[in-house]
Coordinates of C-alpha atoms and ligand atoms in Angstrom, one line a residue:
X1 CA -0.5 30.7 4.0
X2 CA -2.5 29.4 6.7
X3 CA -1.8 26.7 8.6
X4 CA -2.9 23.4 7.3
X5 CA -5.0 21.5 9.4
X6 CA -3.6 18.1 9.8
X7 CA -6.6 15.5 10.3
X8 CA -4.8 13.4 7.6
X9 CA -2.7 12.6 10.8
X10 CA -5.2 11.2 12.8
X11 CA -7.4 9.4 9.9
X12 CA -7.7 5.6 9.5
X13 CA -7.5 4.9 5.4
X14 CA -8.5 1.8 3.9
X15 CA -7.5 0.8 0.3
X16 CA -9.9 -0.6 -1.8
X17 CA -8.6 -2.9 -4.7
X18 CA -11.5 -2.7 -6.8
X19 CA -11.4 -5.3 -8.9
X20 CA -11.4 -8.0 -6.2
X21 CA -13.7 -6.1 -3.5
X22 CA -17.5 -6.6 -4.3
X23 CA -19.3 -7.4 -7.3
X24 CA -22.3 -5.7 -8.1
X25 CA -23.2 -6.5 -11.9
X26 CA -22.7 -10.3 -12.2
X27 CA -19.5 -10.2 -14.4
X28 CA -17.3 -11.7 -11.5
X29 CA -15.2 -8.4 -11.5
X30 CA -15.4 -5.8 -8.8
X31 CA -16.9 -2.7 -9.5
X32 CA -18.1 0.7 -8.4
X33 CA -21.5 0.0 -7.2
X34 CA -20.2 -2.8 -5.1
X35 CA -18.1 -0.3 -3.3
X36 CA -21.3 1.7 -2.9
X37 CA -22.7 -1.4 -1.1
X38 CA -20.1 -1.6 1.4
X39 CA -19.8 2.0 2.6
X40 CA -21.2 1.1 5.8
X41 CA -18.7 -1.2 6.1
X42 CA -15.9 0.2 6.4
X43 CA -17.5 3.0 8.3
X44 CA -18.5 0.6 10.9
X45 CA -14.9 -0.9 11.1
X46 CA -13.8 2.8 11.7
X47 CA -12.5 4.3 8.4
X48 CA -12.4 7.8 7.8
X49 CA -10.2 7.9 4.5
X50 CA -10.7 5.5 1.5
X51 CA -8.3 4.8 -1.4
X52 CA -9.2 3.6 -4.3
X53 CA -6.7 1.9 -6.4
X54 CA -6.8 3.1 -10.4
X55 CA -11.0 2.5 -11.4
X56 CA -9.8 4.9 -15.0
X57 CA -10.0 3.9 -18.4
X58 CA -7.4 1.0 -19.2
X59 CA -6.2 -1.9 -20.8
X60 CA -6.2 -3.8 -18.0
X61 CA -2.7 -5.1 -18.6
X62 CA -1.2 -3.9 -15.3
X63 CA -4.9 -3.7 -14.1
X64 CA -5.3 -0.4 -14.0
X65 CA -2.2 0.8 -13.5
X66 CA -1.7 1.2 -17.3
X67 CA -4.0 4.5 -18.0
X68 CA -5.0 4.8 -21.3
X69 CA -7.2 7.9 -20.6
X70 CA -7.3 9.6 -17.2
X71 CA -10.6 11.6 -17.3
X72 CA -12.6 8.4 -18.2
X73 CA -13.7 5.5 -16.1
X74 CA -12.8 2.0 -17.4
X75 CA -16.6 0.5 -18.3
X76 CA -15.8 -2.5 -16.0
X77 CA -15.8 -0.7 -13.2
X78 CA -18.9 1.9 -13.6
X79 CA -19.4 5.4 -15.4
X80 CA -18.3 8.6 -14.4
X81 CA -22.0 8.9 -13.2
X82 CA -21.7 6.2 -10.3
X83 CA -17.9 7.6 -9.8
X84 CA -19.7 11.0 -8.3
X85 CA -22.5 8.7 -6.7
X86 CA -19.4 6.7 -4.9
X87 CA -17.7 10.5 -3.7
X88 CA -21.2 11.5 -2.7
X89 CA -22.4 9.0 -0.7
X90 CA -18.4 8.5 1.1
X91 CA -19.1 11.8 1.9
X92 CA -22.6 11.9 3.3
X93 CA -20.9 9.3 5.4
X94 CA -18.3 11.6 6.9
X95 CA -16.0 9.5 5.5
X96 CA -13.0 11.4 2.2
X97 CA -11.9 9.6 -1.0
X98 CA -8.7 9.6 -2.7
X99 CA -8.2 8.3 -6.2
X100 CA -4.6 6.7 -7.4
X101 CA -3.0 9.2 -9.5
X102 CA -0.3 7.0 -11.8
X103 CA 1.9 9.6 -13.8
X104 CA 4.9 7.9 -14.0
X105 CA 4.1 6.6 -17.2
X106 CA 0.4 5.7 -18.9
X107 CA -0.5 3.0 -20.8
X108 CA 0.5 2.3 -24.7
X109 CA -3.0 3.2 -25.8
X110 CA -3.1 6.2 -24.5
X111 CA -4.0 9.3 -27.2
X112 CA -0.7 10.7 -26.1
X113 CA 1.7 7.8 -27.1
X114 CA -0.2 7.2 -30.3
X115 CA 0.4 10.6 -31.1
X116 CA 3.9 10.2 -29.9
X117 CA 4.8 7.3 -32.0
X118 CA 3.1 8.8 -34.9
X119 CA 5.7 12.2 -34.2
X120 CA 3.2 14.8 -34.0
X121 CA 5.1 17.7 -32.9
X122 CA 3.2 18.2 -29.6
X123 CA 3.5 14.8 -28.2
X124 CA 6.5 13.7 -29.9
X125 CA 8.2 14.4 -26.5
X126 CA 5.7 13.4 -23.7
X127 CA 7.8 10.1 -23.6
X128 CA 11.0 9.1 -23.7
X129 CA 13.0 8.2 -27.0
X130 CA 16.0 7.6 -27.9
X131 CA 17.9 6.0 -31.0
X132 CA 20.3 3.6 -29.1
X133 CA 19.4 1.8 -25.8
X134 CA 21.1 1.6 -22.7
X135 CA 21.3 -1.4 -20.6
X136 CA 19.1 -1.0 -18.2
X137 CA 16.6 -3.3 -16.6
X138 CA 12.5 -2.8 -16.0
X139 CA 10.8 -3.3 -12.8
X140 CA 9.2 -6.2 -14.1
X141 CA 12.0 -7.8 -15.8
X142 CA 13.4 -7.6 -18.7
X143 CA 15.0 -4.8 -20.4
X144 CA 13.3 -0.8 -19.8
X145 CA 14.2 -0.3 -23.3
X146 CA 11.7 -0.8 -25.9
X147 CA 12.4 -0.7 -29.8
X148 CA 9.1 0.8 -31.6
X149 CA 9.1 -0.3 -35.3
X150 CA 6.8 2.5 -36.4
X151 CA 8.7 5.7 -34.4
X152 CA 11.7 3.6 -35.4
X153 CA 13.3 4.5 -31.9
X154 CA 13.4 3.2 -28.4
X155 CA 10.8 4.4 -25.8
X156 CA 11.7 3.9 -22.2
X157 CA 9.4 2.0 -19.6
X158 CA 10.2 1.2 -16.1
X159 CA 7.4 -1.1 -15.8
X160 CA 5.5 -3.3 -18.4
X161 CA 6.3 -3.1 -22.4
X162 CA 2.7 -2.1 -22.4
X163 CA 3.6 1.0 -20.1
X164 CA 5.6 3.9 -21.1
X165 CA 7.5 6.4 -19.1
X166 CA 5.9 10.0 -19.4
X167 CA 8.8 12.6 -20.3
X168 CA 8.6 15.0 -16.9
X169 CA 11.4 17.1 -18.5
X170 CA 8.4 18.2 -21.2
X171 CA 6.5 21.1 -19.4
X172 CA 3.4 20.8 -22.0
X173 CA 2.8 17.4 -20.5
X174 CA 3.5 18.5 -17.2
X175 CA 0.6 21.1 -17.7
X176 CA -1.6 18.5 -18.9
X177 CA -1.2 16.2 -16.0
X178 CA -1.8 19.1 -13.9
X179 CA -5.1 20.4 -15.5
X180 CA -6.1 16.5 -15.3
X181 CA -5.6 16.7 -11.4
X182 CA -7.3 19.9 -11.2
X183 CA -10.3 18.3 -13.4
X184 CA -10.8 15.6 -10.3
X185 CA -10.0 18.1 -7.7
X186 CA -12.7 20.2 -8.7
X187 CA -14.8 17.2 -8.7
X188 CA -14.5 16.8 -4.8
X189 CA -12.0 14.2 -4.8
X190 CA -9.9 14.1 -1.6
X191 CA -6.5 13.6 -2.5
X192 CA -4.4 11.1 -4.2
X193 CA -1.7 8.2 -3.7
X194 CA 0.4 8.8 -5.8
X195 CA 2.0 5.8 -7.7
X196 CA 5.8 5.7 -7.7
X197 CA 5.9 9.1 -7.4
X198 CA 9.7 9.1 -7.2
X199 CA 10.4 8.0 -10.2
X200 CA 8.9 11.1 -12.1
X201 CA 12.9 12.1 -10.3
X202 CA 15.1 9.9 -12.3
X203 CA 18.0 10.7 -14.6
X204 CA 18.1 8.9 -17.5
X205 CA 21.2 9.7 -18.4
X206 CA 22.7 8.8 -15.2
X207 CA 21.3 6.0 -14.9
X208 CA 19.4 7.3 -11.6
X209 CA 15.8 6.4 -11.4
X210 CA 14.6 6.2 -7.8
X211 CA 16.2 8.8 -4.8
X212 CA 16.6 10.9 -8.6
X213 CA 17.7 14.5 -8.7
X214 CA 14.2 16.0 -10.3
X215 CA 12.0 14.8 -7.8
X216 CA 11.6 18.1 -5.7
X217 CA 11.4 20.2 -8.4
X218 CA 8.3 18.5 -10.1
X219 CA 6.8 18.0 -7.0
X220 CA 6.8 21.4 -5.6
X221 CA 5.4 23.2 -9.5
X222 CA 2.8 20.0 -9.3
X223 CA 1.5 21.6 -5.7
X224 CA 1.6 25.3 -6.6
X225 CA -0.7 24.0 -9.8
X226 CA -2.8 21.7 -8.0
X227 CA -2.7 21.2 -4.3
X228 CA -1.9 24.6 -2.6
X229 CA -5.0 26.1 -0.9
X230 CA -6.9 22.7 -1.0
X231 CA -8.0 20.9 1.9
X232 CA -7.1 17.4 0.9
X233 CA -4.5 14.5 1.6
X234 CA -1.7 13.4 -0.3
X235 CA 0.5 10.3 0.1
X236 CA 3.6 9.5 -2.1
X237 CA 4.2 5.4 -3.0
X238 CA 8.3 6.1 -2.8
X239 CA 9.9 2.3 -2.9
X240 CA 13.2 4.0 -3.5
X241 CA 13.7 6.7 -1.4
X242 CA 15.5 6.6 1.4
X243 CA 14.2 7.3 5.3
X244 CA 16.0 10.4 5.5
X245 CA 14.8 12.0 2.3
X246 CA 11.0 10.9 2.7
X247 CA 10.9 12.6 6.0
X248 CA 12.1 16.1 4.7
X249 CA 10.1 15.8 1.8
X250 CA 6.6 15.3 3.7
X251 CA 8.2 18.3 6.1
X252 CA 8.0 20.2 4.0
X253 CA 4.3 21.8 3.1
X254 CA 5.7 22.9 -0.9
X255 CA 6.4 19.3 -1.9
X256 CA 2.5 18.6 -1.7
X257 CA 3.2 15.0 0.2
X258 CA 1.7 14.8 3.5
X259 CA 2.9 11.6 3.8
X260 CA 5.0 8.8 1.9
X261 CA 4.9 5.3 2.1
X262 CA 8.5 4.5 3.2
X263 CA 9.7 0.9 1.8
X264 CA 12.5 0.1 4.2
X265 CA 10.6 -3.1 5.8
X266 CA 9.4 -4.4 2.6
X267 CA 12.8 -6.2 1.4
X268 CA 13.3 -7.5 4.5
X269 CA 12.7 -11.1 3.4
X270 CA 14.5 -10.7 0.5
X271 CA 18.5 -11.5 -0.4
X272 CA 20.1 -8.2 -0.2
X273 CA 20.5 -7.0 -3.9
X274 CA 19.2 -9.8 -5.5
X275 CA 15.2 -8.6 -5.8
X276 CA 12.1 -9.8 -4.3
X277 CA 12.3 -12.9 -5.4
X278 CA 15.7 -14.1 -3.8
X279 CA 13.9 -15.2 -0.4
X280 CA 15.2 -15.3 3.0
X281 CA 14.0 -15.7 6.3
X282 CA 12.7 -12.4 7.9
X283 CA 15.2 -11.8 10.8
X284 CA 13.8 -10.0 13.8
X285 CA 16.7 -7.9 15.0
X286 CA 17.1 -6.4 11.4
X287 CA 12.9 -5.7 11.6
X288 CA 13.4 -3.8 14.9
X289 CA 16.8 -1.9 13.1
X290 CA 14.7 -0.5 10.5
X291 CA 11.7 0.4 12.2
X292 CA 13.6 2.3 14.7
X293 CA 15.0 4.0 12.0
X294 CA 12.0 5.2 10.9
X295 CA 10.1 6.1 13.1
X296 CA 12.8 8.2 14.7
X297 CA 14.0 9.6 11.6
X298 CA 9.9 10.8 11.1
X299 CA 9.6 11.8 15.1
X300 CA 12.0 14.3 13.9
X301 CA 10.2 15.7 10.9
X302 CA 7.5 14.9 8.4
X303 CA 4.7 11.8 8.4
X304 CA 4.9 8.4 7.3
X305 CA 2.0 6.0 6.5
X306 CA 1.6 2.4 8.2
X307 CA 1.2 -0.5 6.1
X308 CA 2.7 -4.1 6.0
X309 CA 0.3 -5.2 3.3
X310 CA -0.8 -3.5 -0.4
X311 CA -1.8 -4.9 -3.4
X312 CA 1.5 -5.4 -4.2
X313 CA 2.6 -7.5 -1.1
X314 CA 1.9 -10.4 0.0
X315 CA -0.9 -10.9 2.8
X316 CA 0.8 -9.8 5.8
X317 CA -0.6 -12.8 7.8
X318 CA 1.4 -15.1 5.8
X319 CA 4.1 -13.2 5.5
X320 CA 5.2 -12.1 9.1
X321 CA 2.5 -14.4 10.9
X322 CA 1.8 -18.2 11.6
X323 CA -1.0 -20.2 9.9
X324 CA -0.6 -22.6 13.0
X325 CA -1.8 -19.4 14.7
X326 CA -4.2 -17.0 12.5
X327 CA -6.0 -14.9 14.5
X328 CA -3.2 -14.3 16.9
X329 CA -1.0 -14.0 14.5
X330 CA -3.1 -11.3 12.6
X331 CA -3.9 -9.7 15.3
X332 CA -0.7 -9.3 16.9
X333 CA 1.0 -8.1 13.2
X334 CA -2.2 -5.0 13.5
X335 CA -1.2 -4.2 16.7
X336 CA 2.5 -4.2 15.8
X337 CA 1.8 -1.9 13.0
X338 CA -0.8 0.5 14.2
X339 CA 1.0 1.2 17.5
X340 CA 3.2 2.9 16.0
X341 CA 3.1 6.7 14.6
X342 CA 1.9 7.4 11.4
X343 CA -1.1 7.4 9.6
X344 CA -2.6 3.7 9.4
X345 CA -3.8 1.8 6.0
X346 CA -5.4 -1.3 6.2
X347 CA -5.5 -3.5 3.3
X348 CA -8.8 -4.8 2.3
X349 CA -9.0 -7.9 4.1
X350 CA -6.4 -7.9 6.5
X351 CA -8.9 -6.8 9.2
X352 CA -11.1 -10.1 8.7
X353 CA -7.8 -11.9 8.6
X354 CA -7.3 -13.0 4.9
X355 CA -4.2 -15.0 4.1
X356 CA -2.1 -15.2 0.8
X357 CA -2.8 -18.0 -1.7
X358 CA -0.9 -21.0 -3.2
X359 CA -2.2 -21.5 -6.7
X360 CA -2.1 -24.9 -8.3
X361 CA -0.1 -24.0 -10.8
X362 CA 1.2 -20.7 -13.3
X363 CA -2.0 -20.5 -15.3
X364 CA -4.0 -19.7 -12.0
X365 CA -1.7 -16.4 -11.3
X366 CA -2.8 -13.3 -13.3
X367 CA -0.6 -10.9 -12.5
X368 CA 1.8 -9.4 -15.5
X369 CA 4.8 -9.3 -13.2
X370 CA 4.6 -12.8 -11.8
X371 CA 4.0 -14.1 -15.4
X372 CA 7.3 -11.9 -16.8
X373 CA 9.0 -13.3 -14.2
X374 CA 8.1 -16.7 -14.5
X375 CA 9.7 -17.0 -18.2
X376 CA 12.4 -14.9 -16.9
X377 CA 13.8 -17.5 -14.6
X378 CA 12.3 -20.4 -17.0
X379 CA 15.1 -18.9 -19.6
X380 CA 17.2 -18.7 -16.8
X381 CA 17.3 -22.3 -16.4
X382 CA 15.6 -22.2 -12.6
X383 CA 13.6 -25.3 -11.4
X384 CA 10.0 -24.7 -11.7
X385 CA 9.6 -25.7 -8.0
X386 CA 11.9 -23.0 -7.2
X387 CA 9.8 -20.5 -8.9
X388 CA 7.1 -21.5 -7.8
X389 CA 8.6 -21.0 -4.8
X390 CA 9.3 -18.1 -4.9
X391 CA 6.0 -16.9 -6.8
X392 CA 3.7 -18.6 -4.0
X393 CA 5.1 -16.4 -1.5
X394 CA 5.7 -13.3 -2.8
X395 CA 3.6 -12.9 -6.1
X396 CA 0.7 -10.3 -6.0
X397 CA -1.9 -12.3 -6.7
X398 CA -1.6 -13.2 -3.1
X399 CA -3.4 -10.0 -2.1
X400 CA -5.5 -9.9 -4.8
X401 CA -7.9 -12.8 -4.1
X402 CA -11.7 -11.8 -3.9
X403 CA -12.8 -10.5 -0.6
X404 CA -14.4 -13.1 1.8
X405 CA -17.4 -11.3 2.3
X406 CA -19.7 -14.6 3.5
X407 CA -19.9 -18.4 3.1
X408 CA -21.3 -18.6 0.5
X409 CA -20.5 -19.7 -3.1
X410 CA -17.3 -17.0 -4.5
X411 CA -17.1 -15.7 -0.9
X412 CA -20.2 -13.8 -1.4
X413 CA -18.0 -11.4 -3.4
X414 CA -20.3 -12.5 -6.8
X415 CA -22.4 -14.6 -7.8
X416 CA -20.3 -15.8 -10.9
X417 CA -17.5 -17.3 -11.3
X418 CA -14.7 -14.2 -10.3
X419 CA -11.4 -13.3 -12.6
X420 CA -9.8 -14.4 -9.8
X421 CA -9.6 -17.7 -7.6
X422 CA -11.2 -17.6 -4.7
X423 CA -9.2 -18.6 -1.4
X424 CA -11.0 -21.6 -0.7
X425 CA -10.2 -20.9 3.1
X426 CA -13.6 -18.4 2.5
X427 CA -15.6 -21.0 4.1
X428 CA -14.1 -19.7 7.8
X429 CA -12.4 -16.8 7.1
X430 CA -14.7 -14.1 6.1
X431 CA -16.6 -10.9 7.1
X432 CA -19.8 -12.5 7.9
X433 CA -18.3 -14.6 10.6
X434 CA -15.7 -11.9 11.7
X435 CA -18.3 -8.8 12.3
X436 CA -20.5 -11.4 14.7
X437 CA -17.4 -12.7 16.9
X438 CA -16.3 -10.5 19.4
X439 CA -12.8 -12.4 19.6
X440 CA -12.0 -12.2 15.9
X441 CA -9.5 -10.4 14.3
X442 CA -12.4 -7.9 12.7
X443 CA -13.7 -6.4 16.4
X444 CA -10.2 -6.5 17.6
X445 CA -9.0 -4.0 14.5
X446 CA -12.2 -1.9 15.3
X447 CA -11.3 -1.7 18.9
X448 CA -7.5 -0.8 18.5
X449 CA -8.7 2.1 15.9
X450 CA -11.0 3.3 18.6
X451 CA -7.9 3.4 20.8
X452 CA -5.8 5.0 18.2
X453 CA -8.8 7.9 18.3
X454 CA -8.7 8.5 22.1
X455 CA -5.2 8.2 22.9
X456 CA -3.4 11.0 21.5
X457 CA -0.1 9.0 22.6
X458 CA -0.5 6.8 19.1
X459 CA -0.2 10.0 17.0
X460 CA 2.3 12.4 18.5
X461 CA 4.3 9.9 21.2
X462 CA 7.9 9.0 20.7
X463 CA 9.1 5.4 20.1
X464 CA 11.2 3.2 22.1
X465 CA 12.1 -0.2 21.8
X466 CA 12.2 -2.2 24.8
X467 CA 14.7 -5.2 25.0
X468 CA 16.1 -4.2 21.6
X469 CA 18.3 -7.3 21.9
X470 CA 16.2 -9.8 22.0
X471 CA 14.8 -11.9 18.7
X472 CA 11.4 -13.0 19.7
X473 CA 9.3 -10.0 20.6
X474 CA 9.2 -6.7 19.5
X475 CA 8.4 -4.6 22.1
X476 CA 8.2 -0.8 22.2
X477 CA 7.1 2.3 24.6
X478 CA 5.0 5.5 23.2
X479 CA 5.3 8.3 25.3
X480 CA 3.9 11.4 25.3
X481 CA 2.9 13.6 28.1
X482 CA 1.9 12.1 30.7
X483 CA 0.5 9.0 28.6
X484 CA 3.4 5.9 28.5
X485 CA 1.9 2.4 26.4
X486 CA 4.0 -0.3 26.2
X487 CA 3.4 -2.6 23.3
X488 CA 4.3 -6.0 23.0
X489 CA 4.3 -8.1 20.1
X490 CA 5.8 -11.6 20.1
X491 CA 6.8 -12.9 16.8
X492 CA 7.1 -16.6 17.5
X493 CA 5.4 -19.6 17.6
X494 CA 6.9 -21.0 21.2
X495 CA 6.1 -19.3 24.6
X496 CA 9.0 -17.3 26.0
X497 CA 10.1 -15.9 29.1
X498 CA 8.9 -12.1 29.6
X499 CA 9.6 -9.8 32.7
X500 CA 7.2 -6.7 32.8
X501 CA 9.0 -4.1 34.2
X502 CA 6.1 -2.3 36.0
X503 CA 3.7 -2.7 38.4
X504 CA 1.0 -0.8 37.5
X505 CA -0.7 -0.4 34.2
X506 CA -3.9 -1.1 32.1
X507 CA -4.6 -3.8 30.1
X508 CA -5.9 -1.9 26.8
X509 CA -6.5 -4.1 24.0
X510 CA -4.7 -8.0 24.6
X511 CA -5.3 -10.7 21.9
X512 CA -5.5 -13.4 24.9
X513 CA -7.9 -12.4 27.0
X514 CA -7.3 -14.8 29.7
X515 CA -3.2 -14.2 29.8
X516 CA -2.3 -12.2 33.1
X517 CA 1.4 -10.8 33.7
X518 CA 3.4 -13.1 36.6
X519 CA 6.6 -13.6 37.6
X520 CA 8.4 -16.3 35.5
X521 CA 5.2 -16.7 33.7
X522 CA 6.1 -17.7 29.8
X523 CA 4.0 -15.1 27.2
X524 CA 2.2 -17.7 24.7
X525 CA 2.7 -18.0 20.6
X526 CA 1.9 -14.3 19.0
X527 CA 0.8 -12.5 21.9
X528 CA 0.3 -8.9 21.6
X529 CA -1.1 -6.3 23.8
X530 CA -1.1 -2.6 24.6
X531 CA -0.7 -1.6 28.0
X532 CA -1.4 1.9 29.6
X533 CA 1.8 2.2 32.3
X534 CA 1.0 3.9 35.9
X535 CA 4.5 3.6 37.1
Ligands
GLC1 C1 3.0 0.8 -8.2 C2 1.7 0.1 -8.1 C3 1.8 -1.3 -8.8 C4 2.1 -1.0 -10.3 C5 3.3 -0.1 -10.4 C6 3.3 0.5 -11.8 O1 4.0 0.2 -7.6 O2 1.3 -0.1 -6.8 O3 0.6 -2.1 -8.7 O4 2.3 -2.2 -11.0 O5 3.3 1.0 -9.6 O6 2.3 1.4 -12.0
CA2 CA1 -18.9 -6.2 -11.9

């Protein structure tokens, strides 16, 4: 086989959430011909890779990532028709496209559960039944056992009621997942994320779901059937694996990953073992532990992808930053992120800045996981502040909000009244305002992509942390050749003391402009900056 060519490496992605990025049709929802209207967009901010969150046929209940037919787009998005216009025109663009492939389980209406539940012979075991249940719990709460009163058995879901685990043991459904993939492949598509891709690993039995025992196996017949011999990009969503395992995995050109997003940062915040809701204050050292981790582990072997924000996070700005302190903050968390190695993904939004949102109350949040959880720690006898709490800052309707496109009324996003809230914060915070500003957090994304592009030391340089002990800034070198950057990021809100170790270097990107390196001279709240070392 011939050496794959690796541009996925030095590609900038962008993930698209479509329901909340642009409205073309006056329904308030987000749709394909809105993402259409934005292409130059994101080509203009410096994307060469798009992702589009699921836009197929659904019930919606898990917005789209409840399939209930794979080779259909949901009406509310588009047709099938404006789905090739949307390839055709991101590729006229120079730009690739990669759809969300979710085949850990599909949605309750889907032919093949019907079927299922009905026992036709065929699909009787595409998911997963059994006459007793097991105690185990979903992602969303609640148990993953499901009694069906027609099938007279329990079906298995990791995720929502409405969301049934596909059998991977069943090689007839295997094959049909395949031929789906091939069906969009052939269609031009770029690649895929692929949703919880681990999982399709677990052991029921056992009790293992994520870091399972199947997950190689599956993997490697899904990229002899689909990927092998295509030119495209793949990235796994693997919240369970561990750092070790996700780096051999993407190492290895038969498992058909080029790249995982590794979770290890992401419950950071949270009580160890008690689940994202159990909040606790993000502690610095523990942040520059895990990072370390990763990106030597991946230095080693394999690629990893760069996030801090999804559609299922928070807004990283509220999460890791200060509200006292924006802009700096946002900026500094990009620069943080993207100066490391991997392959970055912005969030829509975080490059104009957006922050999380603080509903008024449970009725404004849509989101079927916040709302399970909700009555789950209702029944549990929690205080409704406390959830609340806890909902406010981590639910995923935080990241969900309509883009701040403009000013205007609904943030430019429509011109109706959205699914959604708007953040009413629209008003300064939006692209408009952002794209004509050189100091806003939009130019300075664009710029440190640009950097990303002509300094080869952000893709292949090694890592090292500088003052590892300390628990205010997060400072690391790249190397590679003769190319050394140190980074600094300060995660605080006061000025503290900073000695620069060198004498020579090159301011390259600095989100204060007016701040110059002296002895003794404090660095101010959330500074960041990348400098090019001469000595
Ligand atoms: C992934 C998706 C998330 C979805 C879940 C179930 O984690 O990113 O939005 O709810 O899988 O498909
Ligand atoms: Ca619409």
């Amino acid at each position: 086989m011939e050496k794959k060519i690796e541009w996925f490496k030095t590609a900038h992605v962008y993930q698209i959430y479509p329901l909340s990025f642009k409205d073309s049709n006056h329904d308030g929802i987000g749709d394909i011909n809105g993402i259409i209207s934005k292409l130059d967009y994101m080509k203009d901010l410096g994307i060469d890779v798009i992702w589009l969150s699921p836009v197929y046929q659904s019930p919606m209940h898990d917005n789209g990532y409840d399939i209930s037919d794979y080779l259909k787009i949901n009406p509310m998005f588009g047709t099938l028709e404006d789905m090739k216009n949307l390839l055709n025109q991101t590729h006229q663009k120079q730009m690739k496209l990669i759809m969300d492939l979710v085949i850990n389980h599909t949605s309750d209406e889907h032919e093949w559960f019907k079927k299922s539940v009905a026992g036709d012979p065929k699909y009787k075991d595409y998911y997963i039944w059994r006459k007793e249940k097991t105690d185990v719990d979903s992602i969303f709460g609640g148990s993953a056992w499901t009694y069906h009163k027609q099938a007279k058995a329990y079906y298995f879901h990791l995720f929502a009621e409405s969301q049934p685990d596909l059998n991977w043991d069943n090689q007839a459904m295997r094959k049909e997942i395949y031929d789906m993939i091939n069906t969009w492949l052939d269609m031009g598509i770029d690649g895929f994320r692929l949703d919880v891709i681990d999982l399709i690993g677990k052991d029921i039995e056992k009790k293992i779901f994520s870091d399972g025992p199947y997950l190689e196996k599956y993997l490697e017949e899904m990229y002899h059937n689909c990927f092998e011999y295509r030119d495209i990009m793949t990235v796994g969503e693997t919240p369970g694996l561990s750092i070790e395992r996700s780096a051999t995995l993407t190492a290895d050109p038969k498992m058909g990953l080029d790249m995982v997003f590794q979770f290890s940062h992401i419950g950071l915040d949270e009580i160890p073992g008690q689940g994202k809701w159990a909040l606790k204050k993000l502690d610095l050292l523990e942040l520059k532990e895990t990072f370390n981790r990763v990106q030597y582990t991946f230095y080693q072997k394999g690629w990893n992808a760069l996030f801090l924000a999804n559609h299922d996070q928070p807004r990283a700005l509220t999460r890791y930053g200060s509200l006292k302190y924006p802009k700096r903050s946002a900026k500094m968390l990009m620069t943080f992120i993207y100066g490391m190695q991997g392959t970055p993904f912005v969030y829509q939004g975080e490059e104009i800045g957006m922050t999380g949102i603080k509903f008024k109350d449970i009725d404004s949040y849509k989101d079927i996981e916040t709302k399970q959880i909700y009555d789950i720690l209702k029944n549990q006898g929690k205080s409704i502040d406390d959830i609340m709490t806890s909902i406010d800052a981590k639910g995923r309707d935080n990241s969900r909000t309509p883009f701040q496109w403009d000013d205007s009324e609904y943030a430019g996003f429509s011109d109706v009244k959205p699914w959604i809230d708007v953040n009413p914060n629209y008003k300064y915070i939006n692209a408009e305002q952002s794209i004509n500003d050189k100091s806003s957090v939009y130019t300075y994304t664009k710029t440190l992509l640009t950097l990303r592009k002509r300094y080869d030391v952000f893709t292949y340089g090694d890592f090292e942390i500088y003052q590892y002990e300390n628990t205010k800034h997060f400072s690391y070198y790249r190397t590679y050749k003769n190319t050394k950057l140190l980074i600094i990021c300060s995660f605080t809100e006061e000025a503290i003391p900073f000695d620069l170790p060198h004498k020579h270097y090159e301011i390259l990107l600095s989100n204060d402009e007016n701040y110059k390196f002296k002895k003794n001279k404090m660095l101010p709240p959330y500074f960041s900056c990348i400098l090019k070392i001469g000595d």
